[in-house]
Coordinates of C-alpha atoms and ligand atoms in Angstrom, one line a residue:
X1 CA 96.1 146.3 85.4
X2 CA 96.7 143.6 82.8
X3 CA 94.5 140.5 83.5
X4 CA 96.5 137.1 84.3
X5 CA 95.7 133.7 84.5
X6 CA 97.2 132.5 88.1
X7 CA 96.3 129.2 89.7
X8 CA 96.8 129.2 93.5
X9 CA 95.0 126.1 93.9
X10 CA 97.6 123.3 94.4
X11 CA 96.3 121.6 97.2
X12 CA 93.0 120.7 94.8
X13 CA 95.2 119.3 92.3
X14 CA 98.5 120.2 90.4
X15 CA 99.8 119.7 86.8
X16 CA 101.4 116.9 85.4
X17 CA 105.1 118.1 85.0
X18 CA 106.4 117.2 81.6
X19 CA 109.2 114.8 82.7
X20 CA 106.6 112.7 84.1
X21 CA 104.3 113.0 81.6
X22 CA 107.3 111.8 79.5
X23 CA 107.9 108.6 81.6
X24 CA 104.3 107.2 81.6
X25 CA 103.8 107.9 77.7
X26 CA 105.7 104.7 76.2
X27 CA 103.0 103.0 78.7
X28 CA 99.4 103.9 77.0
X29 CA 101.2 102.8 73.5
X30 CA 104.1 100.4 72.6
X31 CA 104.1 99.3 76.5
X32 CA 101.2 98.3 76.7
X33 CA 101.2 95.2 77.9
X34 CA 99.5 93.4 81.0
X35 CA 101.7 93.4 83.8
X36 CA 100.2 89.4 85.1
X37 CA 100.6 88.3 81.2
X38 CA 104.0 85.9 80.5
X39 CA 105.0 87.2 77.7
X40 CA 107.9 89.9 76.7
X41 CA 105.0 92.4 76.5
X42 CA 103.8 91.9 79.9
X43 CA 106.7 91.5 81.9
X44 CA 108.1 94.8 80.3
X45 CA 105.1 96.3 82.2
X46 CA 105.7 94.1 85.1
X47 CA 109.2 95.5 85.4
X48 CA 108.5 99.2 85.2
X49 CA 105.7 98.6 88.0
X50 CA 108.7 96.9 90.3
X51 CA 111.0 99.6 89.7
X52 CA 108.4 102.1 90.1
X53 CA 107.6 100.0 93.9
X54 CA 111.2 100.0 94.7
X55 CA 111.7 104.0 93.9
X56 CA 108.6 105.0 96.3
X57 CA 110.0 102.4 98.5
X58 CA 113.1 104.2 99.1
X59 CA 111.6 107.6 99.4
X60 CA 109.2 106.5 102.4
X61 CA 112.5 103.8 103.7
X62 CA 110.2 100.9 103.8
X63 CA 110.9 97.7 101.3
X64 CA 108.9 96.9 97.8
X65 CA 106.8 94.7 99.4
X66 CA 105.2 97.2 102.0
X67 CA 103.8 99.6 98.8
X68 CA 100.3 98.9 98.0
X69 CA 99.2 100.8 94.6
X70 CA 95.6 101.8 94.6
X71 CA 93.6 104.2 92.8
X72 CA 93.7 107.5 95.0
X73 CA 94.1 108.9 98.0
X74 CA 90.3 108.1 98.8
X75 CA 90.9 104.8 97.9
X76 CA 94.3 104.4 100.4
X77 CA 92.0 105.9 103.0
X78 CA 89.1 103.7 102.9
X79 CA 91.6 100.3 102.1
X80 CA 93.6 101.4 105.9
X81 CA 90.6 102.2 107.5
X82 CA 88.1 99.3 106.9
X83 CA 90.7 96.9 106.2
X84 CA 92.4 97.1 109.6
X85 CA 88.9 97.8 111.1
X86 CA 87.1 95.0 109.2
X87 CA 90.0 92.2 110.1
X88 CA 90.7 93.4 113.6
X89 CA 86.6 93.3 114.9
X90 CA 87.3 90.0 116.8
X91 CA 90.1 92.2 119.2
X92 CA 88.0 95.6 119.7
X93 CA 85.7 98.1 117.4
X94 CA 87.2 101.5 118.6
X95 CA 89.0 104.1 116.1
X96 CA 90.6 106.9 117.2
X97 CA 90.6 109.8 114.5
X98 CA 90.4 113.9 114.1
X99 CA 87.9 116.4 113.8
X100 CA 89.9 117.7 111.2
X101 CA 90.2 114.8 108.5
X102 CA 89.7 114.6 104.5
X103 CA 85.9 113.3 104.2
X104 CA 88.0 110.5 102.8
X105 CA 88.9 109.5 106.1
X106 CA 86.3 111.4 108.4
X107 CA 83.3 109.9 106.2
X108 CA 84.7 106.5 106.4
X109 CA 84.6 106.7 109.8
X110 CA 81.1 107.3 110.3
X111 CA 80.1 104.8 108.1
X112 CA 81.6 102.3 110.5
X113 CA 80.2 104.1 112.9
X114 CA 76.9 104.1 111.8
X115 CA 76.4 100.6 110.0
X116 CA 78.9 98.5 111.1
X117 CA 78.9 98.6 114.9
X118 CA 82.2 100.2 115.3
X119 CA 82.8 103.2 118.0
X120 CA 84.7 106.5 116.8
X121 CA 86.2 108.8 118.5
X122 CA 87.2 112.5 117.2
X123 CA 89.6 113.9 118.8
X124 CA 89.5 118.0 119.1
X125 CA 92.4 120.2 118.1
X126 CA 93.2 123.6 119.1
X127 CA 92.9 126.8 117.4
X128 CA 95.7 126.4 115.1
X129 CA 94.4 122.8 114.3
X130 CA 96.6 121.2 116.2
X131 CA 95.9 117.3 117.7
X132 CA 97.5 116.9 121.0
X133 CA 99.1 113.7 121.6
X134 CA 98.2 113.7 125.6
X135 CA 94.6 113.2 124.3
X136 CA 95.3 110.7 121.6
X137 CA 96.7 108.5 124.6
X138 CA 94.0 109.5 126.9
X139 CA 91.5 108.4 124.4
X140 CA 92.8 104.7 123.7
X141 CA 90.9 102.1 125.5
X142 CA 91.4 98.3 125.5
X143 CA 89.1 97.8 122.5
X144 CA 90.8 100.7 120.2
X145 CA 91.9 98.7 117.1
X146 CA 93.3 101.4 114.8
X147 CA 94.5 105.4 115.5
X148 CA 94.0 107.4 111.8
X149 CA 95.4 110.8 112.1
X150 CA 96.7 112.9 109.0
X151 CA 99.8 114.2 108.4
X152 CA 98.8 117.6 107.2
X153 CA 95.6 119.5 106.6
X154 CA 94.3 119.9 103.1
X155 CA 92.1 122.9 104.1
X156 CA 94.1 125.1 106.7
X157 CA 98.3 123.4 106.1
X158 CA 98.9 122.7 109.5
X159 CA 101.1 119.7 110.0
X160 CA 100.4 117.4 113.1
X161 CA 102.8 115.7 115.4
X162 CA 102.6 112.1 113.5
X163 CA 105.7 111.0 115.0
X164 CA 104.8 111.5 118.4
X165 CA 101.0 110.1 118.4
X166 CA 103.0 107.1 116.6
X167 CA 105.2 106.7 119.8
X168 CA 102.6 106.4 121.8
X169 CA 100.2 104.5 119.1
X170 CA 103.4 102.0 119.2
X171 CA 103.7 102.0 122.6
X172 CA 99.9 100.6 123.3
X173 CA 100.3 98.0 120.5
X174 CA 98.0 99.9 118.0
X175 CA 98.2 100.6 114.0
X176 CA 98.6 103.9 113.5
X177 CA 97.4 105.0 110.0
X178 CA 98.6 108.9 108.6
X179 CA 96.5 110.7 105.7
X180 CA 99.8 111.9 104.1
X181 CA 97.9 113.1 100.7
X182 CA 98.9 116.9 101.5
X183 CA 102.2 115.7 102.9
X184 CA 103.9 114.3 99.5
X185 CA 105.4 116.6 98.0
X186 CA 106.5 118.6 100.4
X187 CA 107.5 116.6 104.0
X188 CA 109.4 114.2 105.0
X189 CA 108.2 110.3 104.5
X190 CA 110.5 108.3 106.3
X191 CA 108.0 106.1 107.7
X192 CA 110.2 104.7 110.2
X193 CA 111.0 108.6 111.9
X194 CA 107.5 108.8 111.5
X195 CA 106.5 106.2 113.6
X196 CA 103.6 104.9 110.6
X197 CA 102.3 101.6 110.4
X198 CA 100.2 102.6 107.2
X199 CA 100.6 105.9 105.1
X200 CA 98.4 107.3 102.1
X201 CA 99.5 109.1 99.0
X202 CA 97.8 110.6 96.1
X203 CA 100.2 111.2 92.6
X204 CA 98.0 114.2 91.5
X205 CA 98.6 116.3 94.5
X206 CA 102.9 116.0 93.3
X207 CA 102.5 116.8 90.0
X208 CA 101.9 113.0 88.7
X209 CA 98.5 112.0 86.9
X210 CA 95.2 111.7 88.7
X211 CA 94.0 108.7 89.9
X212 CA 96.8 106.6 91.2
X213 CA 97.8 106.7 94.8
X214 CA 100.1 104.5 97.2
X215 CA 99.1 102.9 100.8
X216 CA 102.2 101.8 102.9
X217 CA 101.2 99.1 104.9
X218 CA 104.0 98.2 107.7
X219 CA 105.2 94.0 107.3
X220 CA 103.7 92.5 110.0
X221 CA 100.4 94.7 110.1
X222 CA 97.2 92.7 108.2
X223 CA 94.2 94.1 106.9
X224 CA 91.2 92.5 104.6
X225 CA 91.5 93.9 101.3
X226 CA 88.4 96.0 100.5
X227 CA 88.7 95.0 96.5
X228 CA 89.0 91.8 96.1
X229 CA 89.8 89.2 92.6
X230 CA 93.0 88.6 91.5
X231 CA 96.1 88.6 93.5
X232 CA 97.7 92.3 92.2
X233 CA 99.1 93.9 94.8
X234 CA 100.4 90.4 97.0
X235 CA 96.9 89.8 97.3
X236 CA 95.7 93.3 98.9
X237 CA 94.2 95.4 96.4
X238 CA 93.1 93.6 93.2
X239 CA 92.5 95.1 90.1
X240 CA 95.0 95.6 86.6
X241 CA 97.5 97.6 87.4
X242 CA 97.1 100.9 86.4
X243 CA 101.0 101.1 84.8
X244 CA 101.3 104.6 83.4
X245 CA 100.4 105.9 86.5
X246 CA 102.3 104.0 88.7
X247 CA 105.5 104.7 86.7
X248 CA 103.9 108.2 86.7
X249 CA 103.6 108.8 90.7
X250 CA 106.9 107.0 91.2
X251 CA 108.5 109.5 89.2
X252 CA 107.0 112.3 90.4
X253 CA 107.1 111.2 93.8
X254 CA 111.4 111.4 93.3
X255 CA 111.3 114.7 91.6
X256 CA 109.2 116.3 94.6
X257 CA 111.3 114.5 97.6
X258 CA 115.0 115.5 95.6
X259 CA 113.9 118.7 94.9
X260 CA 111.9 119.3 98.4
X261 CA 114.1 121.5 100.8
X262 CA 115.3 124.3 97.4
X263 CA 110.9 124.0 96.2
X264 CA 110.0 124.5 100.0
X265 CA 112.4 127.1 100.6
X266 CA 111.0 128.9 97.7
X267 CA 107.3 128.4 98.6
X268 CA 108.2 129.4 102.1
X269 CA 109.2 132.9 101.0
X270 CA 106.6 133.5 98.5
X271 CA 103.6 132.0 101.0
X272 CA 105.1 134.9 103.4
X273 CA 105.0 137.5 101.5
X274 CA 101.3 136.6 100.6
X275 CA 100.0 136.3 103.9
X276 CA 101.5 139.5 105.1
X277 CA 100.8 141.0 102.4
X278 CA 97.1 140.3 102.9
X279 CA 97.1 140.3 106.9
X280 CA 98.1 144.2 106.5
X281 CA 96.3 145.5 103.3
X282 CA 92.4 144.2 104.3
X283 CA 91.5 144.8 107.9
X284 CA 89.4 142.9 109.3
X285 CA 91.0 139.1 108.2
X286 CA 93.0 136.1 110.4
X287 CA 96.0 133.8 108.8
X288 CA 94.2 129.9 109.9
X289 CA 96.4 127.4 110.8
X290 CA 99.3 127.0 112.5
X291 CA 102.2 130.0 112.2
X292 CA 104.7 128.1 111.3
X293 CA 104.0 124.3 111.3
X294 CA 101.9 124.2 108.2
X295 CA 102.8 123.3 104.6
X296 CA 105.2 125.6 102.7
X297 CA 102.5 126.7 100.0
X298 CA 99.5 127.1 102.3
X299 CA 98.1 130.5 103.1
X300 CA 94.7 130.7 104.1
X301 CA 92.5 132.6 105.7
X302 CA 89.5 134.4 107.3
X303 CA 88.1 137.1 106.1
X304 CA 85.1 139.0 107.8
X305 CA 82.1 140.5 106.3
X306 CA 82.4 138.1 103.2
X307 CA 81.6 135.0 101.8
X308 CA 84.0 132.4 100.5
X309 CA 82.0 132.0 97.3
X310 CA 81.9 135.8 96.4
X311 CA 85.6 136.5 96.9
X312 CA 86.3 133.0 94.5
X313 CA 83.7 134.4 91.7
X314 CA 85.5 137.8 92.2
X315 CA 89.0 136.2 92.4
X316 CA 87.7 134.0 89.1
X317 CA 86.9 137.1 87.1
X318 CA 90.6 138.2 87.3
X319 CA 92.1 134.9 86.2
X320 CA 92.9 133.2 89.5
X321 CA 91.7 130.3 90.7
X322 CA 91.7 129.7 94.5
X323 CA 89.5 127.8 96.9
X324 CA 87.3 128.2 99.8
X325 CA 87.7 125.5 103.3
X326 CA 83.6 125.6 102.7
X327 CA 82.0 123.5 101.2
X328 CA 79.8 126.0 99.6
X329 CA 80.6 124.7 96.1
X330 CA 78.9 121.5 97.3
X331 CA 75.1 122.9 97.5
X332 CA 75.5 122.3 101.4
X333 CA 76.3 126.0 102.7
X334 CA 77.8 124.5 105.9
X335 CA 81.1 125.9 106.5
X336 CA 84.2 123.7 106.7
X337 CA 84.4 121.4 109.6
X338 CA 88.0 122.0 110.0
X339 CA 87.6 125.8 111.0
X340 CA 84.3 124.5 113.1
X341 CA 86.7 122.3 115.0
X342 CA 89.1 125.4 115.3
X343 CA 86.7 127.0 117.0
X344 CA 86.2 129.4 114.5
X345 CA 82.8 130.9 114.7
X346 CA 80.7 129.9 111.3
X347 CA 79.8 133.3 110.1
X348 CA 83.5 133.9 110.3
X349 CA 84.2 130.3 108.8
X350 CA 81.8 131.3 105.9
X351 CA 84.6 134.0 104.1
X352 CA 87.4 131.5 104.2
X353 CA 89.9 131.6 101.4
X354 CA 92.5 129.3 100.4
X355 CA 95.4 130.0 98.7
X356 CA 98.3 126.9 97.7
X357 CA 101.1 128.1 95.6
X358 CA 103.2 125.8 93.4
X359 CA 105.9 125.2 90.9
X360 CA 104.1 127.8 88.3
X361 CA 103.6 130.7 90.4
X362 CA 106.5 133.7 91.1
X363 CA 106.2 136.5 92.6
X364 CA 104.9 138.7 90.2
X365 CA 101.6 136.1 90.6
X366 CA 101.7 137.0 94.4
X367 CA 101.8 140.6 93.6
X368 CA 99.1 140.0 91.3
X369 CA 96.9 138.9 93.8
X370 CA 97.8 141.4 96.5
X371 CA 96.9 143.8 93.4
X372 CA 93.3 142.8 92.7
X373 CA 92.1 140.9 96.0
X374 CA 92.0 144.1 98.6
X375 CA 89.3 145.5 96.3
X376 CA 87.4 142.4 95.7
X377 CA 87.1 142.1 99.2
X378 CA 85.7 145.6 99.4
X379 CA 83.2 145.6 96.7
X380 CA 81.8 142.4 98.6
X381 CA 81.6 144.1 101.8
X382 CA 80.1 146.8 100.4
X383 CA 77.0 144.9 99.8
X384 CA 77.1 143.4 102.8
X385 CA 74.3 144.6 105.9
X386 CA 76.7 143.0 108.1
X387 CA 79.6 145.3 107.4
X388 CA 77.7 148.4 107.3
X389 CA 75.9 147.4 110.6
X390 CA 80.0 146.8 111.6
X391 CA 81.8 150.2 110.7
Ligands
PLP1 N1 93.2 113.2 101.9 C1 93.6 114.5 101.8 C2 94.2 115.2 103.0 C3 93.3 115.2 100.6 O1 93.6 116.5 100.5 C4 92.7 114.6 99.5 C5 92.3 115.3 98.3 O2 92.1 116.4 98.3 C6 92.4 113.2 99.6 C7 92.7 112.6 100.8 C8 91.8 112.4 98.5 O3 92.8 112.2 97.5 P1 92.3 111.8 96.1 O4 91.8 113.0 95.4 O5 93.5 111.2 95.4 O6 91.2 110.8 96.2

C-alpha cells in the first residue's frame, strides 16, 4: 500500500480554488486602494466591493443593500444574535435556538444568558439531529425577540427544516436568523424560499480565503451594530473593507452555487460509497445524522471501542486528515454536544469520526480510506479493556 496525502476535512476549511485566488490578487497590489477614499484608486476598490454585494445578492435573491460583509462566520453569528437581541430588549429578552449550534452561535447565547439578562431556550432534536418545528412554535412566548436556528450541522451534515420554522417564525412576527456557514456551497440560498430574515456565511468553507464572511439582514429588520466607527457597511459593521476577500467570497460563492447540483451529485455518490463502505467492513459502528437530509460530502460516524483522537493520529499517519465531532483536540475531553443532544451515549460519542469530501478527492481517495481505516480501527480496539471485556 502506497501512502497518500488525502484531506477529508472540508467542513474545517477548504482551499482556495485558483480562479478565485486569481480575482482577489490585483487587490493586495495595484488595487489597492481604500474603498471610502475619492480618488480613482479608491473608487476602483469601491466598485469591485459593489459588484462583489450585487453577485452574492443575486445568489441568496435579496438586493445589495441587505449584504452585510463582516469578518467570518463567528463574526455573522455574534453581529445577528446580539444585534437583534441588544436593540430589541425594550420588546422581550427570550431567544429561541438549538442544542445543536456552532459554539459561534450556541456560546453567544449563553453569554446573554449569563451576563446580560436575556432567557435562552435550546430546543432538543431527535436522533438524527433533527429540530422539530411543532416545538420551535411551542417554545415562543410573548417576550421571544429572535429564533436562531442553523441551516446545517457542521459536526454530523444534517440539514434542518429552515423554511418551515421560518413560516412559523414569520407567522408570530419574529426574526428568524439561520447559521448557513455549512450550507454555502452546497444548498440552496434563496432567502425568500427560505423564509430568513438574517443568514450567515463564511468564504473559507467554499473554497474563498479565510476570514471574510456575509450576514443577510432582511430590509425592514434592525439590529445595533456590535462594531462600531465609521459608516462601512450602511452603518452596520464598521471597519475597512477587507476587498480581496470580498471580491474573493463573491467569486467563490458563484462558482459553488453554478456548479452545485453536477459537485453535489458527485459528492453524493462518493459520500455513499464511503459510508457503506465503512458501515459493512468495521462491525460495531453507526452512520450520525440524518440518512438522507444531510450535506452531500458529510459522512460521519460512531465507532465503538475507540476514541476519536486515536483513530485521527492513526488516520494522520497514513496521510489523511479527518476530524472528530469531540472536542478532544481542545484539552476538554467532553464529547461533542451535538451527539450528546442526539442522544448518543458519551462513551459512544467519544470514537466519533468525521469525514467531508470535496472538490480534490476521487474515488481512489475513498478507496484509500476504506483500505487503511478497518485496521486502524482494530489496532485501537485491540488495546482497548473495553473491547476485550466486549467480544
Ligand atoms: N457556523 C458553523 C456551522 C461552522 O461550521 C463554522 C465554522 O466551522 C462557523 C459558524 C464559524 O465560521 P468561521 O470559521 O468563518 O468563523
Amino acid at each position: 500500500m502506497t501512502k497518500r496525502t488525502v484531506y477529508m476535512d472540508h467542513a474545517a476549511t477548504t482551499p482556495v480554488d485558483p480562479r478565485v485566488m486569481e480575482a482577489m490578487l490585483p487587490y493586495f497590489t495595484e488595487r489597492y486602494g481604500n474603498a471610502s477614499s475619492v480618488y480613482r484608486l479608491g473608487q476602483e476598490a469601491r466598485k469591485a466591493i459593489d459588484g462583489a454585494r450585487a453577485d452574492v445578492a443575486q445568489i441568496l435573491n435579496c438586493t445589495p443593500r441587505e449584504i452585510i460583509f463582516t469578518s467570518c462566520g463567528s463574526e455573522s453569528d455574534n453581529l445577528a444574535i446580539r444585534g437583534i437581541a441588544f436593540l430589541n430588549q425594550g420588546k422581550g429578552n427570550h431567544i429561541i435556538t438549538s442544542s445543536i449550534e456552532h459554539h459561534a452561535v450556541g456560546h453567544t447565547c449563553e453569554q446573554l444568558e449569563k451576563h446580560f439578562g436575556f432567557q435562552v431556550t435550546y430546543l432538543p432534536v431527535d436522533k438524527y439531529g433533527r429540530v422539530d418545528p411543532a416545538d420551535v412554535e411551542k417554545a415562543i412566548t410573548d417576550k421571544t425577540i429572535l429564533i436562531t436556528i442553523m441551516y446545517a450541522n457542521n459536526e454530523v451534515g444534517t440539514i434542518e427544516p429552515i423554511a418551515q420554522i421560518g413560516e412559523i417564525a414569520r407567522a408570530h412576527k419574529i426574526p428568524f436568523h439561520t447559521d448557513a456557514v455549512q450550507a454555502g456551497g452546497a444548498l440552496d440560498l434563496d432567502v425568500e424560499a427560505l423564509n430568513v430574515d438574517l443568514l450567515s456565511l463564511s468564504a473559507h468553507k467554499f473554497y474563498g480565503p479565510k476570514g471574510v464572511g456575509v450576514l443577510y439582514l432582511r430590509r425592514g429588520v434592525r439590529l445595533l451594530p456590535t462594531q462600531t466607527g465609521g459608516a462601512h457597511e450602511l452603518n452596520r459593521r464598521a471597519g475597512t473593507e477587507n476587498v480581496a476577500g470580498i471580491v474573493g467570497l463573491a467569486t467563490a460563492l458563484k462558482l459553488a452555487q453554478e456548479h452545485r447540483e453536477e459537485n453535489n451529485r458527485r459528492l453524493i455518490a462518493l459520500r455513499d460509497r464511503l459510508i457503506e463502505g465503512i458501515l459493512s467492513s468495521i462491525p460495531d459502528t453507526q452512520l450520525t445524522g440524518h440518512p438522507k437530509e444531510r450535506l452531500p460530502n458529510n459522512a460521519s460516524f460512531t465507532i465503538n471501542y475507540v476514541e476519536g483522537e486515536g483513530m485521527l493520529l492513526g488516520l494522520d499517519m497514513m496521510g489523511i486528515a479527518a476530524s472528530s465531532g469531540s472536542a478532544c483536540t481542545s484539552a476538554s475531553l467532553e464529547p461533542s454536544h451535538v451527539l450528546l443532544a442526539m442522544g448518543i451515549p458519551p462513551e459512544v460519542a467519544h470514537g466519533s469520526l468525521r469525514l467531508t469530501l470535496g472538490h480534490e478527492n476521487g474515488g481512489e481517495d475513498v478507496d484509500y480510506l476504506l483500505e487503511v481505516l478497518p485496521g486502524i480501527v482494530e489496532r485501537l480496539r485491540s488495546m482497548s479493556p473495553l473491547y476485550t471485556a466486549a467480544s
